[in-house]
Amino acid sequence: RLAINEGGANTARWGSDGKLYFLSGRSGSSQVWRAEADGTAPVQVTNLPLDVNAYRLSPDASKVAVSLAVFPDCADLACTVDRNKSVADDPSTGQTYDRMFVRHWDTWNDHTQNHLFVLNADGSGQPVHVTRGFDGDTPSKPFGDESEFTFTPDGQGIVFSARQAGNSEPWSTNFDLYQVAVTAPGQLTNLTDANDAWDTGPVFSPDGKTLAYRAMARPGFEADKYAIFLRDVASGETRQVAADWDRSADTLQWSRDGRTLYTTAGDVGQTRLFSIDVRRGTVIPVTGEGHISAFQQTPSGFVFAQDSLTRPSELFVKTFRGREMPRRITNVNPQLDALAFGEAEQFTFAGWNNETVHGYV
């Protein structure tokens, strides 16, 4: 148990400086913190008047991009703070809406939008409102996260996924990838304007020459398959990888040599980790039965969280050798070791249009 847990910690990640970064509310609001590799000596990185709901580090860890819920017509953060206080002090709870969304799933529209700001990690200077003037949320509401934005390889820009707000928003899945320079806030370039469906999950290759992302093909259909695309940073040329693969890709990670992409995807009742050759498009499953909820590369392979119908999530390690079985390295629920779980069996039946439907019993 690391020392950063005292006072609460979440969304931890390593910086290229060898430090451990995380979100914590120990100072009274959710802010970015930094600690030594062993979790000691925590230092507050951001001291903003609003909660940080997502963050990303620049490649050299000198900058941090944060998402804040702001009123888009406010000129500065103080304006949002004052308006939040006015709303909290108002004895009336009525709301006025002149456009959709009023509510998205169970999340009511409070008239704020998630916007991106970039700060120096050493605390110097003022936050730069890089999405100033954009009418939309990044990350998206209500389920978006930091996988929807990233720094450019030189740390001087941000690429993010977002959908334009407005009356058509509830029926639109037209999320595009936008790029903006930290020195030119509000001056956005739409990288995926040609696709009217969903584009998201930008990840740059290790050499910075290629941008990988996921995209849907059917506008307005939010359950469409995510395909994988590569964009040449210099030319803007885009191509699809593994176009014949009949699975929907989740979060992408590049291999260290830039030759392979790793992703998870639902696969006939399982969620497996896959490797994809970016040149040939060859797809190989890395894991077998079970549900992979998160993974990270190591110098020798992977560490991943996996659960199943008979076991809650535990951490496993596996080398790059495909046939080697994963090795469990945690036992978070030892009280379950003495219990016998019922067995589950997958079955199939003919569904609509005689298509095969899979289920468990």
Coordinates of C-alpha atoms in Angstrom, one line a residue:
R1 CA 0.0 0.0 0.0
L2 CA 1.7 3.2 -1.2
A3 CA 1.8 6.3 1.1
I4 CA -0.1 8.4 -1.5
N5 CA -3.3 6.5 -0.4
E6 CA -3.4 8.6 2.8
G7 CA -5.7 11.4 1.9
G8 CA -7.1 9.5 -1.2
A9 CA -5.6 9.0 -4.6
N10 CA -6.9 7.9 -8.0
T11 CA -6.0 8.0 -11.7
A12 CA -2.3 7.3 -11.0
R13 CA 0.2 7.3 -13.8
W14 CA 3.9 7.5 -14.4
G15 CA 5.6 10.6 -15.7
S16 CA 8.7 10.4 -18.0
D17 CA 10.5 12.1 -15.0
G18 CA 10.1 8.9 -13.0
K19 CA 7.5 10.5 -10.7
L20 CA 4.1 9.1 -9.8
Y21 CA 1.2 11.5 -10.7
F22 CA -2.3 11.1 -9.4
L23 CA -5.6 12.9 -8.6
S24 CA -6.5 13.6 -5.0
G25 CA -9.0 15.7 -3.1
R26 CA -6.8 16.0 0.0
S27 CA -6.4 19.7 -0.4
G28 CA -10.2 20.3 -0.5
S29 CA -10.8 19.8 -4.3
S30 CA -9.6 17.3 -6.9
Q31 CA -6.1 18.4 -8.1
V32 CA -3.1 16.8 -9.7
W33 CA -0.4 15.6 -7.3
R34 CA 3.1 14.2 -7.8
A35 CA 5.1 11.8 -5.6
E36 CA 8.3 9.9 -5.6
A37 CA 8.3 6.4 -7.2
D38 CA 7.6 4.8 -3.9
G39 CA 4.6 7.0 -3.2
T40 CA 6.4 9.2 -0.7
A41 CA 6.8 13.0 -0.6
P42 CA 3.5 14.0 -2.4
V43 CA 3.5 17.5 -3.8
Q44 CA 0.5 19.4 -5.2
V45 CA 1.0 20.1 -9.0
T46 CA -2.2 22.1 -9.7
N47 CA -3.9 24.5 -7.4
L48 CA -7.0 25.5 -9.5
P49 CA -10.2 26.9 -8.1
L50 CA -12.2 24.1 -9.9
D51 CA -12.0 20.3 -9.7
V52 CA -9.7 18.5 -12.2
N53 CA -11.8 15.8 -13.7
A54 CA -9.2 14.4 -16.1
Y55 CA -5.5 15.1 -16.9
R56 CA -2.6 14.2 -19.2
L57 CA 1.1 14.8 -18.9
S58 CA 3.3 16.1 -21.8
P59 CA 5.9 13.6 -23.0
D60 CA 8.7 15.4 -21.0
A61 CA 6.4 15.9 -18.0
S62 CA 6.9 19.6 -18.1
K63 CA 3.2 20.4 -18.8
V64 CA -0.1 19.0 -17.7
A65 CA -3.4 19.2 -19.6
V66 CA -6.5 19.2 -17.4
S67 CA -10.2 19.1 -18.1
L68 CA -12.3 21.5 -16.0
A69 CA -16.1 22.0 -16.0
V70 CA -16.5 25.7 -16.9
F71 CA -19.3 28.0 -18.1
P72 CA -18.3 28.4 -21.8
D73 CA -19.2 32.1 -21.9
C74 CA -16.9 32.9 -18.9
A75 CA -13.7 34.7 -19.7
D76 CA -11.8 33.2 -16.8
L77 CA -12.0 30.6 -14.1
A78 CA -13.0 33.2 -11.5
C79 CA -16.2 33.8 -13.5
T80 CA -17.1 30.1 -13.3
V81 CA -16.4 30.0 -9.5
D82 CA -18.6 33.0 -8.9
R83 CA -21.4 31.6 -11.0
N84 CA -21.2 28.2 -9.3
K85 CA -21.5 30.0 -5.9
S86 CA -24.5 32.0 -7.2
V87 CA -26.2 28.8 -8.3
A88 CA -25.5 27.1 -4.9
D89 CA -26.8 30.1 -3.0
D90 CA -30.0 30.5 -5.1
P91 CA -33.0 29.0 -3.1
S92 CA -34.7 28.2 -6.4
T93 CA -33.6 24.9 -8.1
G94 CA -35.4 25.6 -11.4
Q95 CA -33.4 25.4 -14.6
T96 CA -34.1 26.9 -18.0
Y97 CA -33.0 25.1 -21.2
D98 CA -33.0 26.5 -24.7
R99 CA -31.4 23.5 -26.4
M100 CA -30.7 19.8 -25.9
F101 CA -29.2 18.0 -24.0
V102 CA -31.3 18.5 -20.9
R103 CA -30.2 15.2 -19.5
H104 CA -27.8 12.6 -20.9
W105 CA -28.6 9.2 -19.4
D106 CA -28.8 10.1 -15.7
T107 CA -26.6 13.2 -15.9
W108 CA -28.4 16.5 -15.9
N109 CA -27.0 19.4 -18.0
D110 CA -25.8 22.0 -15.5
H111 CA -24.8 24.4 -18.3
T112 CA -21.1 23.8 -17.8
Q113 CA -18.8 22.2 -20.5
N114 CA -15.6 20.2 -20.0
H115 CA -12.8 22.3 -21.5
L116 CA -9.1 21.7 -21.7
F117 CA -6.4 23.9 -20.0
V118 CA -2.6 23.5 -20.1
L119 CA -0.4 24.4 -17.2
N120 CA 3.3 24.2 -16.4
A121 CA 4.0 21.3 -14.1
D122 CA 6.3 23.4 -12.0
G123 CA 3.5 25.7 -11.0
S124 CA 4.7 28.7 -13.0
G125 CA 2.6 30.9 -15.2
Q126 CA -1.2 30.8 -15.7
P127 CA -3.4 28.0 -17.2
V128 CA -3.9 28.3 -20.9
H129 CA -7.5 27.7 -22.0
V130 CA -6.7 25.8 -25.3
T131 CA -10.3 24.9 -26.2
R132 CA -11.5 28.5 -25.7
G133 CA -14.5 29.3 -27.8
F134 CA -15.3 25.6 -28.7
D135 CA -18.9 24.7 -28.1
G136 CA -18.6 21.2 -26.8
D137 CA -17.2 18.8 -24.1
T138 CA -13.9 17.1 -23.9
P139 CA -13.8 14.6 -22.4
S140 CA -17.4 13.9 -23.5
K141 CA -20.2 13.7 -21.0
P142 CA -21.2 11.6 -19.1
F143 CA -18.7 8.7 -19.7
G144 CA -15.7 10.3 -21.3
D145 CA -12.1 10.2 -19.9
E146 CA -8.5 11.2 -20.5
S147 CA -8.2 8.7 -23.4
E148 CA -10.1 11.3 -25.5
F149 CA -7.2 13.8 -25.5
T150 CA -3.4 13.7 -25.6
F151 CA -0.3 15.9 -26.1
T152 CA 1.5 16.1 -29.4
P153 CA 4.9 14.5 -29.3
D154 CA 6.7 17.8 -29.0
G155 CA 4.4 18.8 -26.1
Q156 CA 3.4 22.0 -27.8
G157 CA -0.1 21.0 -28.8
I158 CA -3.2 18.9 -27.9
V159 CA -5.2 16.5 -30.0
F160 CA -8.7 15.9 -28.6
S161 CA -12.0 14.2 -29.5
A162 CA -15.2 16.2 -29.2
R163 CA -18.6 16.8 -30.7
Q164 CA -20.1 20.2 -31.5
A165 CA -23.0 21.0 -29.1
G166 CA -26.3 22.3 -30.2
N167 CA -29.8 21.1 -31.0
S168 CA -28.5 18.2 -33.1
E169 CA -26.2 16.9 -30.4
P170 CA -28.5 14.2 -29.0
W171 CA -28.8 12.5 -32.4
S172 CA -25.3 13.0 -33.6
T173 CA -22.2 10.8 -33.1
N174 CA -20.0 13.1 -35.1
F175 CA -17.1 13.3 -32.7
D176 CA -14.0 14.6 -34.5
L177 CA -10.3 14.8 -33.7
Y178 CA -9.1 18.4 -33.3
Q179 CA -5.6 19.8 -32.9
V180 CA -4.7 23.0 -31.2
A181 CA -1.3 24.6 -30.3
V182 CA -0.8 25.6 -26.7
T183 CA 0.5 29.0 -28.0
A184 CA -2.7 29.5 -30.1
P185 CA -5.6 28.7 -27.9
G186 CA -9.0 28.5 -29.6
Q187 CA -7.4 28.0 -33.1
L188 CA -8.6 24.5 -33.8
T189 CA -7.8 22.3 -36.8
N190 CA -10.3 19.4 -37.5
L191 CA -8.2 16.4 -38.5
T192 CA -11.2 14.0 -39.3
D193 CA -13.7 16.3 -40.9
A194 CA -14.2 13.8 -43.7
N195 CA -15.8 11.3 -41.3
D196 CA -19.3 12.1 -40.0
A197 CA -19.2 9.3 -37.5
W198 CA -17.3 8.9 -34.3
D199 CA -13.5 9.5 -34.1
T200 CA -11.7 9.2 -30.8
G201 CA -8.8 7.7 -28.8
P202 CA -5.8 9.6 -30.3
V203 CA -2.4 7.9 -29.6
F204 CA 0.9 9.0 -31.2
S205 CA 3.5 6.4 -32.2
P206 CA 6.9 6.4 -30.3
D207 CA 8.6 8.2 -33.2
G208 CA 5.8 10.8 -33.3
K209 CA 5.3 10.3 -37.0
T210 CA 1.9 8.5 -36.9
L211 CA -1.3 9.2 -35.1
A212 CA -3.5 6.1 -34.3
Y213 CA -7.1 6.5 -33.5
R214 CA -10.4 4.6 -33.5
A215 CA -13.3 5.5 -35.8
M216 CA -16.9 4.4 -36.5
A217 CA -18.3 4.4 -40.0
R218 CA -22.1 4.8 -39.5
P219 CA -23.2 8.4 -38.5
G220 CA -25.8 8.5 -35.8
F221 CA -25.2 4.9 -34.7
E222 CA -23.3 4.9 -31.3
A223 CA -23.0 1.1 -31.1
D224 CA -21.1 0.8 -34.4
K225 CA -17.8 -1.0 -34.5
Y226 CA -14.6 0.9 -33.8
A227 CA -12.1 0.4 -36.6
I228 CA -8.4 1.4 -36.3
F229 CA -6.9 4.2 -38.4
L230 CA -3.4 5.6 -38.8
R231 CA -2.8 9.2 -39.9
D232 CA 0.6 10.3 -41.2
V233 CA 1.4 13.4 -39.2
A234 CA 3.4 15.1 -41.9
S235 CA 1.1 14.4 -44.9
G236 CA -2.3 13.9 -43.3
E237 CA -2.7 10.7 -45.3
T238 CA -5.0 8.2 -43.4
R239 CA -5.3 4.4 -43.8
Q240 CA -7.3 1.7 -42.0
V241 CA -5.5 -1.1 -40.2
A242 CA -6.9 -4.7 -40.1
A243 CA -9.9 -3.6 -42.1
D244 CA -11.2 -7.2 -42.3
W245 CA -11.1 -7.7 -38.5
D246 CA -14.6 -8.2 -37.2
R247 CA -14.1 -6.8 -33.7
S248 CA -14.5 -3.4 -32.1
A249 CA -11.2 -2.0 -30.8
D250 CA -11.0 -0.4 -27.4
T251 CA -8.1 1.7 -26.0
L252 CA -4.9 1.6 -28.2
Q253 CA -1.3 1.3 -27.1
W254 CA 1.8 1.3 -29.4
S255 CA 4.6 -1.2 -29.0
R256 CA 7.9 0.4 -28.1
D257 CA 9.3 -0.2 -31.6
G258 CA 6.2 1.3 -33.3
R259 CA 5.5 -1.9 -35.3
T260 CA 2.5 -3.2 -33.3
L261 CA -0.7 -1.8 -31.8
Y262 CA -2.2 -3.5 -28.7
T263 CA -5.9 -3.2 -27.9
T264 CA -8.7 -5.0 -26.1
A265 CA -11.9 -6.1 -27.8
G266 CA -15.0 -8.1 -27.1
D267 CA -14.6 -11.6 -28.6
V268 CA -17.4 -14.1 -28.4
G269 CA -18.2 -13.6 -24.7
Q270 CA -14.6 -12.7 -23.7
T271 CA -12.6 -9.5 -23.7
R272 CA -9.2 -10.4 -25.0
L273 CA -5.9 -8.5 -25.5
F274 CA -4.9 -8.4 -29.2
S275 CA -1.7 -7.5 -31.0
I276 CA -2.0 -6.0 -34.5
D277 CA 0.8 -5.7 -37.0
V278 CA 0.5 -2.1 -38.3
R279 CA 2.0 -2.9 -41.7
R280 CA 0.3 -6.2 -42.5
G281 CA -2.8 -5.8 -40.4
T282 CA -2.3 -9.3 -38.9
V283 CA -4.3 -9.7 -35.6
I284 CA -3.2 -12.2 -32.9
P285 CA -4.9 -12.8 -29.6
V286 CA -2.6 -12.4 -26.6
T287 CA -4.9 -13.6 -23.9
G288 CA -7.5 -16.4 -23.6
E289 CA -10.7 -16.7 -21.6
G290 CA -11.7 -13.8 -19.3
H291 CA -12.4 -10.1 -19.4
I292 CA -9.4 -7.7 -19.6
S293 CA -10.4 -4.4 -18.1
A294 CA -7.0 -2.6 -18.3
F295 CA -3.5 -3.4 -19.5
Q296 CA -0.1 -1.9 -19.6
Q297 CA 3.1 -2.9 -21.4
T298 CA 6.3 -3.8 -19.5
P299 CA 9.8 -4.3 -20.9
S300 CA 9.1 -8.1 -21.0
G301 CA 5.4 -8.2 -21.8
F302 CA 2.2 -7.0 -20.1
V303 CA 0.5 -6.5 -16.8
F304 CA -3.3 -6.5 -17.0
A305 CA -6.4 -6.7 -14.8
Q306 CA -8.6 -9.7 -15.6
D307 CA -11.8 -11.0 -14.2
S308 CA -14.1 -13.9 -15.1
L309 CA -17.5 -15.4 -14.3
T310 CA -15.8 -17.2 -11.4
R311 CA -13.4 -14.6 -10.1
P312 CA -13.3 -10.8 -9.5
S313 CA -10.6 -8.8 -11.1
E314 CA -6.9 -9.6 -10.3
L315 CA -3.6 -8.5 -11.8
F316 CA -1.7 -10.8 -14.1
V317 CA 1.6 -10.6 -15.9
K318 CA 2.4 -12.2 -19.2
T319 CA 5.5 -12.2 -21.5
F320 CA 5.3 -11.4 -25.2
R321 CA 5.4 -15.1 -26.0
G322 CA 1.9 -15.9 -27.2
R323 CA 1.4 -19.4 -25.8
E324 CA 2.7 -18.7 -22.3
M325 CA 0.0 -18.7 -19.6
P326 CA -0.5 -15.5 -17.6
R327 CA 0.7 -15.5 -14.0
R328 CA -1.4 -14.0 -11.3
I329 CA 0.4 -11.5 -9.0
T330 CA -2.4 -10.4 -6.7
N331 CA -4.9 -12.1 -4.4
V332 CA -7.3 -9.2 -3.6
N333 CA -10.1 -11.4 -2.4
P334 CA -8.5 -14.4 -0.5
Q335 CA -11.7 -15.1 1.3
L336 CA -13.0 -16.5 -2.0
D337 CA -10.3 -19.2 -2.2
A338 CA -12.4 -21.5 -0.1
L339 CA -15.6 -21.1 -2.1
A340 CA -16.7 -23.1 -5.0
F341 CA -18.3 -21.2 -7.9
G342 CA -20.8 -22.7 -10.3
E343 CA -19.6 -23.5 -13.7
A344 CA -20.7 -21.5 -16.8
E345 CA -21.2 -22.8 -20.3
Q346 CA -21.6 -20.9 -23.5
F347 CA -24.3 -21.8 -25.9
T348 CA -25.6 -20.5 -29.2
F349 CA -29.0 -20.3 -30.9
A350 CA -30.4 -18.9 -34.1
G351 CA -31.6 -15.3 -33.9
W352 CA -33.0 -12.7 -36.2
N353 CA -32.3 -13.5 -39.9
N354 CA -30.8 -16.8 -38.8
E355 CA -27.8 -15.1 -37.3
T356 CA -25.9 -16.9 -34.5
V357 CA -26.5 -15.5 -31.0
H358 CA -24.2 -16.5 -28.1
G359 CA -25.2 -16.7 -24.5
Y360 CA -24.1 -18.2 -21.1
V361 CA -25.9 -20.6 -18.8

